[in-house]
XYZ file of N, CA and C in Angstrom:
483
model
N -18.718 8.401 10.496
C -18.274 7.035 10.307
C -18.187 6.264 11.627
N -18.159 6.983 12.729
C -17.998 6.332 14.028
C -19.326 6.084 14.745
N -20.423 6.369 14.093
C -21.725 6.293 14.756
C -22.015 4.903 15.314
N -21.720 3.855 14.563
C -22.014 2.505 15.055
C -21.206 2.181 16.308
N -19.894 2.470 16.270
C -19.057 2.196 17.439
C -19.492 3.030 18.640
N -19.741 4.315 18.415
C -20.166 5.174 19.536
C -21.519 4.750 20.079
N -22.409 4.343 19.183
C -23.718 3.908 19.652
C -23.588 2.658 20.532
N -22.609 1.810 20.228
C -22.353 0.653 21.078
C -21.964 1.051 22.494
N -21.316 2.195 22.638
C -20.952 2.722 23.960
C -22.171 3.385 24.607
N -22.789 4.320 23.882
C -23.862 5.132 24.453
C -25.170 4.385 24.679
N -25.345 3.246 24.034
C -26.581 2.481 24.225
C -26.448 1.443 25.344
N -25.255 1.303 25.912
C -25.016 0.333 26.981
C -25.554 0.881 28.305
N -26.535 0.223 28.918
C -27.119 0.744 30.153
C -26.134 0.800 31.319
N -25.105 -0.034 31.309
C -24.106 0.013 32.382
C -23.186 1.220 32.188
N -22.705 1.430 30.977
C -21.860 2.590 30.691
C -22.618 3.882 31.003
N -23.897 3.906 30.690
C -24.696 5.125 30.817
C -25.520 5.169 32.103
N -25.163 4.388 33.092
C -25.959 4.304 34.315
C -26.057 5.626 35.076
N -25.146 6.550 34.847
C -25.189 7.828 35.549
C -25.854 8.921 34.712
N -26.432 8.529 33.606
C -27.220 9.422 32.759
C -28.697 9.105 32.977
N -29.558 9.923 32.405
C -30.985 9.662 32.554
C -31.366 8.322 31.951
N -30.734 7.997 30.820
C -31.001 6.730 30.146
C -29.937 6.528 29.075
N -29.779 5.294 28.604
C -28.881 5.081 27.462
C -29.404 5.829 26.238
N -28.523 6.117 25.303
C -28.908 6.829 24.093
C -29.532 5.869 23.088
N -30.555 6.355 22.391
C -31.023 5.625 21.218
C -30.174 6.083 20.026
N -30.386 5.508 18.888
C -29.559 5.814 17.711
C -29.589 7.300 17.370
N -30.764 7.905 17.406
C -30.876 9.333 17.064
C -30.117 10.200 18.062
N -30.147 9.859 19.335
C -29.408 10.630 20.344
C -27.892 10.511 20.124
N -27.431 9.369 19.672
C -26.018 9.213 19.343
C -25.643 10.123 18.176
N -26.470 10.161 17.144
C -26.228 11.044 15.993
C -26.223 12.503 16.442
N -27.172 12.880 17.289
C -27.229 14.254 17.797
C -25.994 14.588 18.629
N -25.485 13.620 19.396
C -24.275 13.810 20.187
C -23.092 14.101 19.263
N -22.974 13.334 18.168
C -21.900 13.556 17.196
C -22.032 14.948 16.581
N -23.232 15.332 16.195
C -23.456 16.643 15.596
C -23.117 17.770 16.570
N -23.485 17.610 17.838
C -23.145 18.595 18.872
C -21.626 18.764 18.979
N -20.918 17.661 18.943
C -19.470 17.735 19.052
C -18.826 18.341 17.819
N -19.382 18.100 16.657
C -18.866 18.750 15.453
C -19.048 20.268 15.551
N -20.173 20.709 16.117
C -20.388 22.149 16.326
C -19.369 22.698 17.328
N -19.053 21.929 18.364
C -18.049 22.372 19.349
C -16.690 22.560 18.678
N -16.330 21.642 17.802
C -15.066 21.791 17.076
C -15.072 23.078 16.261
N -16.172 23.341 15.581
C -16.269 24.544 14.761
C -16.188 25.800 15.624
N -16.819 25.779 16.779
C -16.870 26.958 17.647
C -15.601 27.153 18.467
N -15.069 26.088 19.046
C -13.959 26.210 19.992
C -12.635 25.654 19.477
N -12.687 24.830 18.429
C -11.470 24.207 17.931
C -11.120 22.907 18.637
N -11.982 22.468 19.540
C -11.778 21.202 20.262
C -13.129 20.695 20.740
N -13.106 19.495 21.271
C -14.325 18.875 21.789
C -13.976 17.526 22.361
N -14.835 16.565 22.142
C -14.574 15.200 22.580
C -13.982 14.428 21.413
N -12.850 13.783 21.655
C -12.143 13.035 20.623
C -12.485 11.555 20.715
N -12.372 10.870 19.602
C -12.547 9.413 19.586
C -11.367 8.766 20.300
N -11.645 7.746 21.092
C -10.609 6.958 21.749
C -10.481 5.647 20.989
N -9.264 5.370 20.546
C -8.979 4.125 19.830
C -7.761 3.476 20.468
N -7.501 2.252 20.085
C -6.303 1.560 20.545
C -5.301 1.496 19.412
N -4.070 1.931 19.691
C -2.926 1.825 18.817
C -3.167 1.511 17.363
N -3.636 2.476 16.601
C -3.755 2.300 15.174
C -4.975 1.531 14.707
N -5.769 1.019 15.622
C -6.987 0.323 15.212
C -8.035 1.347 14.810
N -8.884 0.985 13.890
C -9.922 1.902 13.430
C -11.185 1.853 14.275
N -11.257 0.960 15.231
C -12.459 0.827 16.050
C -12.450 1.850 17.186
N -13.521 2.601 17.280
C -13.683 3.578 18.354
C -14.231 2.860 19.571
N -13.517 3.003 20.709
C -14.002 2.352 21.923
C -14.501 3.348 22.953
N -14.645 4.585 22.550
C -15.205 5.589 23.433
C -14.804 6.975 22.995
N -14.937 7.906 23.926
C -14.560 9.287 23.660
C -13.917 9.864 24.908
N -13.150 10.901 24.710
C -12.582 11.667 25.812
C -12.209 13.021 25.244
N -12.433 14.054 26.017
C -12.076 15.365 25.507
C -12.528 16.480 26.407
N -12.566 17.655 25.814
C -12.834 18.894 26.530
C -14.121 19.524 26.033
N -14.989 19.862 26.962
C -16.225 20.556 26.629
C -16.517 21.593 27.705
N -17.220 22.626 27.319
C -17.642 23.614 28.301
C -18.943 23.145 28.940
N -18.992 23.222 30.252
C -20.178 22.862 31.020
C -20.554 24.035 31.922
N -21.832 24.210 32.122
C -22.309 25.234 33.045
C -22.422 24.595 34.428
N -21.537 24.996 35.327
C -21.520 24.458 36.686
C -21.765 25.610 37.642
N -22.893 25.574 38.316
C -23.268 26.632 39.263
C -23.215 28.018 38.626
N -23.674 28.107 37.378
C -23.745 29.389 36.686
C -22.439 29.859 36.069
N -21.406 29.024 36.109
C -20.101 29.383 35.554
C -19.750 28.397 34.438
N -19.286 28.930 33.317
C -18.844 28.073 32.220
C -17.462 27.527 32.574
N -17.367 26.211 32.691
C -16.127 25.545 33.089
C -15.689 24.596 31.980
N -14.381 24.475 31.792
C -13.850 23.520 30.821
C -13.720 22.173 31.515
N -14.456 21.194 31.003
C -14.501 19.877 31.629
C -13.783 18.836 30.791
N -13.102 17.934 31.478
C -12.583 16.718 30.857
C -13.648 15.652 31.066
N -14.180 15.129 29.974
C -15.209 14.102 30.059
C -14.835 12.895 29.216
N -15.439 11.768 29.511
C -15.110 10.549 28.781
C -16.188 9.497 28.954
N -16.235 8.595 27.992
C -17.059 7.377 28.017
C -16.223 6.292 27.350
N -16.129 5.141 27.971
C -15.330 4.046 27.415
C -16.203 2.791 27.357
N -16.111 2.083 26.250
C -16.831 0.809 26.097
C -16.504 -0.097 27.279
N -17.517 -0.704 27.845
C -17.382 -1.481 29.077
C -16.334 -2.593 28.987
N -16.201 -3.218 27.835
C -15.228 -4.309 27.708
C -13.784 -3.815 27.825
N -13.581 -2.490 27.837
C -12.238 -1.922 27.976
C -12.028 -1.222 29.321
N -12.964 -1.370 30.237
C -12.801 -0.782 31.562
C -11.643 -1.456 32.302
N -11.114 -0.751 33.268
C -10.058 -1.239 34.174
C -8.755 -1.577 33.446
N -8.505 -0.887 32.356
C -7.252 -1.081 31.637
C -6.419 0.201 31.586
N -6.880 1.257 32.266
C -6.151 2.518 32.289
C -6.394 3.404 31.084
N -7.302 3.013 30.213
C -7.540 3.769 28.982
C -8.153 5.137 29.286
N -9.156 5.182 30.140
C -9.779 6.470 30.486
C -8.772 7.382 31.165
N -7.957 6.835 32.046
C -6.954 7.641 32.748
C -5.933 8.207 31.763
N -5.444 7.379 30.862
C -4.461 7.848 29.879
C -5.064 8.928 28.977
N -6.283 8.703 28.516
C -6.934 9.683 27.645
C -7.223 10.980 28.394
N -7.710 10.871 29.627
C -8.013 12.072 30.417
C -6.742 12.861 30.723
N -5.644 12.183 31.013
C -4.369 12.870 31.265
C -3.912 13.619 30.014
N -4.080 13.013 28.853
C -3.705 13.679 27.603
C -4.562 14.929 27.381
N -5.844 14.844 27.707
C -6.732 16.008 27.573
C -6.360 17.093 28.570
N -6.020 16.695 29.785
C -5.556 17.646 30.814
C -4.329 18.392 30.298
N -3.360 17.643 29.784
C -2.133 18.262 29.284
C -2.427 19.193 28.115
N -3.319 18.794 27.239
C -3.695 19.638 26.101
C -4.324 20.940 26.593
N -5.200 20.847 27.572
C -5.872 22.045 28.098
C -4.869 23.031 28.685
N -3.900 22.517 29.433
C -2.938 23.407 30.079
C -1.792 23.812 29.150
N -1.235 22.854 28.428
C -0.030 23.118 27.640
C -0.310 23.771 26.299
N -1.420 23.434 25.672
C -1.713 23.958 24.334
C -2.758 25.071 24.341
N -3.763 24.925 25.209
C -4.827 25.935 25.259
C -4.574 26.996 26.322
N -3.547 26.787 27.141
C -3.190 27.732 28.216
C -4.350 28.037 29.152
N -5.146 27.029 29.431
C -6.262 27.199 30.367
C -5.725 27.290 31.786
N -6.439 27.983 32.638
C -6.016 28.152 34.018
C -6.757 27.231 34.986
N -7.676 26.429 34.404
C -8.460 25.539 35.260
C -9.193 24.535 34.384
N -9.252 23.308 34.823
C -10.116 22.302 34.211
C -10.833 21.571 35.338
N -11.991 21.033 34.998
C -12.779 20.299 35.983
C -13.231 18.971 35.385
N -13.722 18.129 36.240
C -14.555 16.999 35.863
C -15.680 16.977 36.882
N -16.886 16.775 36.413
C -17.988 16.665 37.366
C -18.798 15.444 37.033
N -19.291 14.813 38.089
C -19.957 13.535 37.919
C -20.863 13.270 39.104
N -21.631 12.220 38.986
C -22.462 11.743 40.081
C -21.550 11.309 41.227
N -21.925 11.588 42.474
C -21.084 11.180 43.604
C -20.842 9.672 43.654
N -21.775 8.885 43.139
C -21.600 7.430 43.190
C -20.920 6.854 41.943
N -20.415 7.716 41.070
C -19.661 7.267 39.902
C -18.194 7.113 40.333
N -17.932 6.058 41.061
C -16.623 5.833 41.671
C -15.527 5.717 40.617
N -15.787 5.034 39.523
C -14.757 4.868 38.489
C -14.314 6.221 37.923
N -15.261 7.102 37.623
C -14.907 8.419 37.093
C -14.204 9.267 38.143
N -14.611 9.135 39.373
C -13.931 9.863 40.450
C -12.477 9.423 40.539
N -12.229 8.140 40.410
C -10.850 7.624 40.496
C -10.010 8.120 39.321
N -10.597 8.189 38.137
C -9.857 8.724 36.992
C -9.466 10.177 37.276
N -10.398 10.973 37.759
C -10.089 12.376 38.085
C -8.949 12.452 39.096
N -9.011 11.630 40.117
C -7.964 11.639 41.143
C -6.624 11.170 40.575
N -6.634 10.157 39.724
C -5.392 9.633 39.152
C -4.677 10.651 38.276
N -5.432 11.550 37.642
C -4.773 12.550 36.801
C -4.442 13.816 37.585
N -4.663 13.777 38.893
C -4.244 14.879 39.751
C -5.297 15.868 40.161
N -6.540 15.614 39.808
C -7.599 16.526 40.209
C -7.933 16.305 41.675
N -8.409 17.379 42.289
C -8.797 17.331 43.694
C -10.283 17.601 43.826
N -10.913 16.892 44.742
C -12.333 17.129 45.002
C -12.498 18.561 45.496
N -13.318 19.322 44.804
C -13.493 20.728 45.136
C -14.819 20.996 45.853
N -15.892 20.364 45.348
C -17.185 20.680 45.942
C -18.222 19.624 45.588
N -19.310 19.682 46.335
C -20.505 18.921 46.013
C -21.532 19.937 45.560
N -22.301 19.583 44.545
C -23.228 20.534 43.967
C -24.430 19.786 43.405
N -25.183 20.466 42.582
C -26.327 19.894 41.882
C -26.057 20.068 40.388
N -26.258 18.999 39.606
C -25.977 19.109 38.173
C -27.129 19.788 37.440
N -27.004 19.854 36.119
C -27.992 20.557 35.303
C -29.331 19.834 35.213
N -29.404 18.638 35.766
C -30.679 17.903 35.813
C -31.204 17.808 37.245
N -30.661 18.668 38.110
C -31.085 18.763 39.508
C -30.777 17.495 40.316
N -29.629 16.870 39.987
C -29.167 15.685 40.704
C -27.859 16.013 41.409
N -27.551 15.305 42.495
C -26.274 15.551 43.181
C -25.091 15.303 42.237
N -24.042 16.105 42.407
C -22.826 15.971 41.610
C -21.632 16.381 42.461
N -20.472 15.907 42.068
C -19.223 16.342 42.684
C -18.364 16.983 41.602
N -17.586 17.973 42.014
C -16.713 18.684 41.085
C -15.272 18.456 41.521
N -14.472 17.942 40.594
C -13.028 17.832 40.767
C -12.401 18.926 39.917
N -11.326 19.531 40.407
C -10.711 20.633 39.678
C -9.189 20.548 39.748
N -8.578 21.288 38.822
C -7.122 21.300 38.739
C -6.672 22.578 38.048
N -5.498 23.070 38.450
C -4.895 24.256 37.850
C -3.510 23.888 37.305
N -2.907 24.774 36.530
C -1.546 24.493 36.053
C -0.543 24.267 37.193
N -0.700 24.978 38.301
C 0.244 24.769 39.411
C 0.067 23.379 40.015
N -1.151 22.856 40.023
C -1.360 21.471 40.474
C -0.620 20.506 39.557
N -0.696 20.747 38.263
C -0.012 19.887 37.307
C 1.503 20.007 37.455
N 1.975 21.212 37.686
C 3.411 21.414 37.866
C 3.921 20.627 39.068
N 3.128 20.576 40.131
C 3.519 19.792 41.301
C 3.615 18.310 40.962
N 2.673 17.821 40.186
C 2.687 16.407 39.789
C 3.918 16.123 38.932
N 4.186 17.014 37.996
C 5.319 16.816 37.085
C 6.659 16.885 37.795
N 6.711 17.565 38.947
C 7.985 17.699 39.660
C 8.271 16.522 40.594
N 7.309 15.634 40.765
C 7.527 14.455 41.600
C 8.359 13.453 40.813
N 9.525 13.036 41.400
C 10.380 12.106 40.653
C 9.774 10.724 40.502
């Protein structure tokens, strides 16, 4: 039911500027199907982002496994409709996913990885307490940066008055 709203996000060339290209309609459907399989396999995936009780999906945020330098890592990822940028929505959603990973799934590490020039995503990672860990090459042989966090990092954040 969310295909039209999600396609509005994934087909935007500005939102998808750090991908190979914006998604066409079929790629959006395949993305939804991939995430449904993740839910079946892991019990979680990327969740729809909405505003306070509204039925309109303005993006996604959630947890997915990514292969980073040959290691399966749990990543916090997100995409937000451009008209909702700079409102703290990605940060709030990413923080909720971080808390879910540590508090409910008892994970010992989460990451976010992105293009080095994706400044907005880097700032979201930093705002939720992640630290720049490394520079690497992504699965498409492009430069990437990895931000990471552990439960002890979160505990330090939570202890700050």
